[in-house]
mmCIF file of C-alpha atoms in Angstrom:
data_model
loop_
_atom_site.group_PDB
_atom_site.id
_atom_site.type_symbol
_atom_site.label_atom_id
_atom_site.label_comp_id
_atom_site.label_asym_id
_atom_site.label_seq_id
_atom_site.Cartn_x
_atom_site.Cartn_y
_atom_site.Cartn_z
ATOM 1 C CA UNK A 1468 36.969 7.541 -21.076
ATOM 2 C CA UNK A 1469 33.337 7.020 -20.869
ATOM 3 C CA UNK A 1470 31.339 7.598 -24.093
ATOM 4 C CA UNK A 1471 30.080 11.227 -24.268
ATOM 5 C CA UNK A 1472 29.116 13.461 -26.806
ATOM 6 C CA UNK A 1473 32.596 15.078 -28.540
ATOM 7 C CA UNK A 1474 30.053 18.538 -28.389
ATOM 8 C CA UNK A 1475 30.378 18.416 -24.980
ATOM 9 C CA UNK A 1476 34.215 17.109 -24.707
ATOM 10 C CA UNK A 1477 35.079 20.064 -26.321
ATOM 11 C CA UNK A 1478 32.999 22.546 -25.199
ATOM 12 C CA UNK A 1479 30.955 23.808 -27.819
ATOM 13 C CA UNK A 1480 27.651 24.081 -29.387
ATOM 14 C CA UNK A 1481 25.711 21.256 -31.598
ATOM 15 C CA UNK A 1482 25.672 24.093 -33.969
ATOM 16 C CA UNK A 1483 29.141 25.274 -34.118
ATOM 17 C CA UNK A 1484 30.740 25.317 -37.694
ATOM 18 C CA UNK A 1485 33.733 23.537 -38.778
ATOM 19 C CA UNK A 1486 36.072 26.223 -38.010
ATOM 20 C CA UNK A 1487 34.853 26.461 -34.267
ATOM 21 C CA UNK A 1488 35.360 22.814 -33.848
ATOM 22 C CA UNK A 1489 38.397 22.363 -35.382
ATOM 23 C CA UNK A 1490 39.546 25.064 -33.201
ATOM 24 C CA UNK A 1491 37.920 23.597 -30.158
ATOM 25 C CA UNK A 1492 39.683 20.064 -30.986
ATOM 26 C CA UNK A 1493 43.221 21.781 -31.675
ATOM 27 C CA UNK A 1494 43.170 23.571 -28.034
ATOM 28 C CA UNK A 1495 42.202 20.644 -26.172
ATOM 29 C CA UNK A 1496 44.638 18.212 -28.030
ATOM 30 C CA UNK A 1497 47.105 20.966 -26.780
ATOM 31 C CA UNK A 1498 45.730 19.998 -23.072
ATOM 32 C CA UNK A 1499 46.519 16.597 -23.850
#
């Protein structure tokens, strides 16, 4: 995989909190 921002791999915002990206990160390792 080429090196990209893990923002934009998951889909959110540079200013989402924690919560949001953990959330982000759990449906997407669901994908996977």
């Amino acid at each position: 995989m080429a090196k990209r921002d893990y923002y934009e791999v998951l889909g959110i915002s540079k200013g989402a909190s924690a919560a949001e990206i953990k959330k982000a990160y759990r449906k997407k390792a669901i994908e996977f």
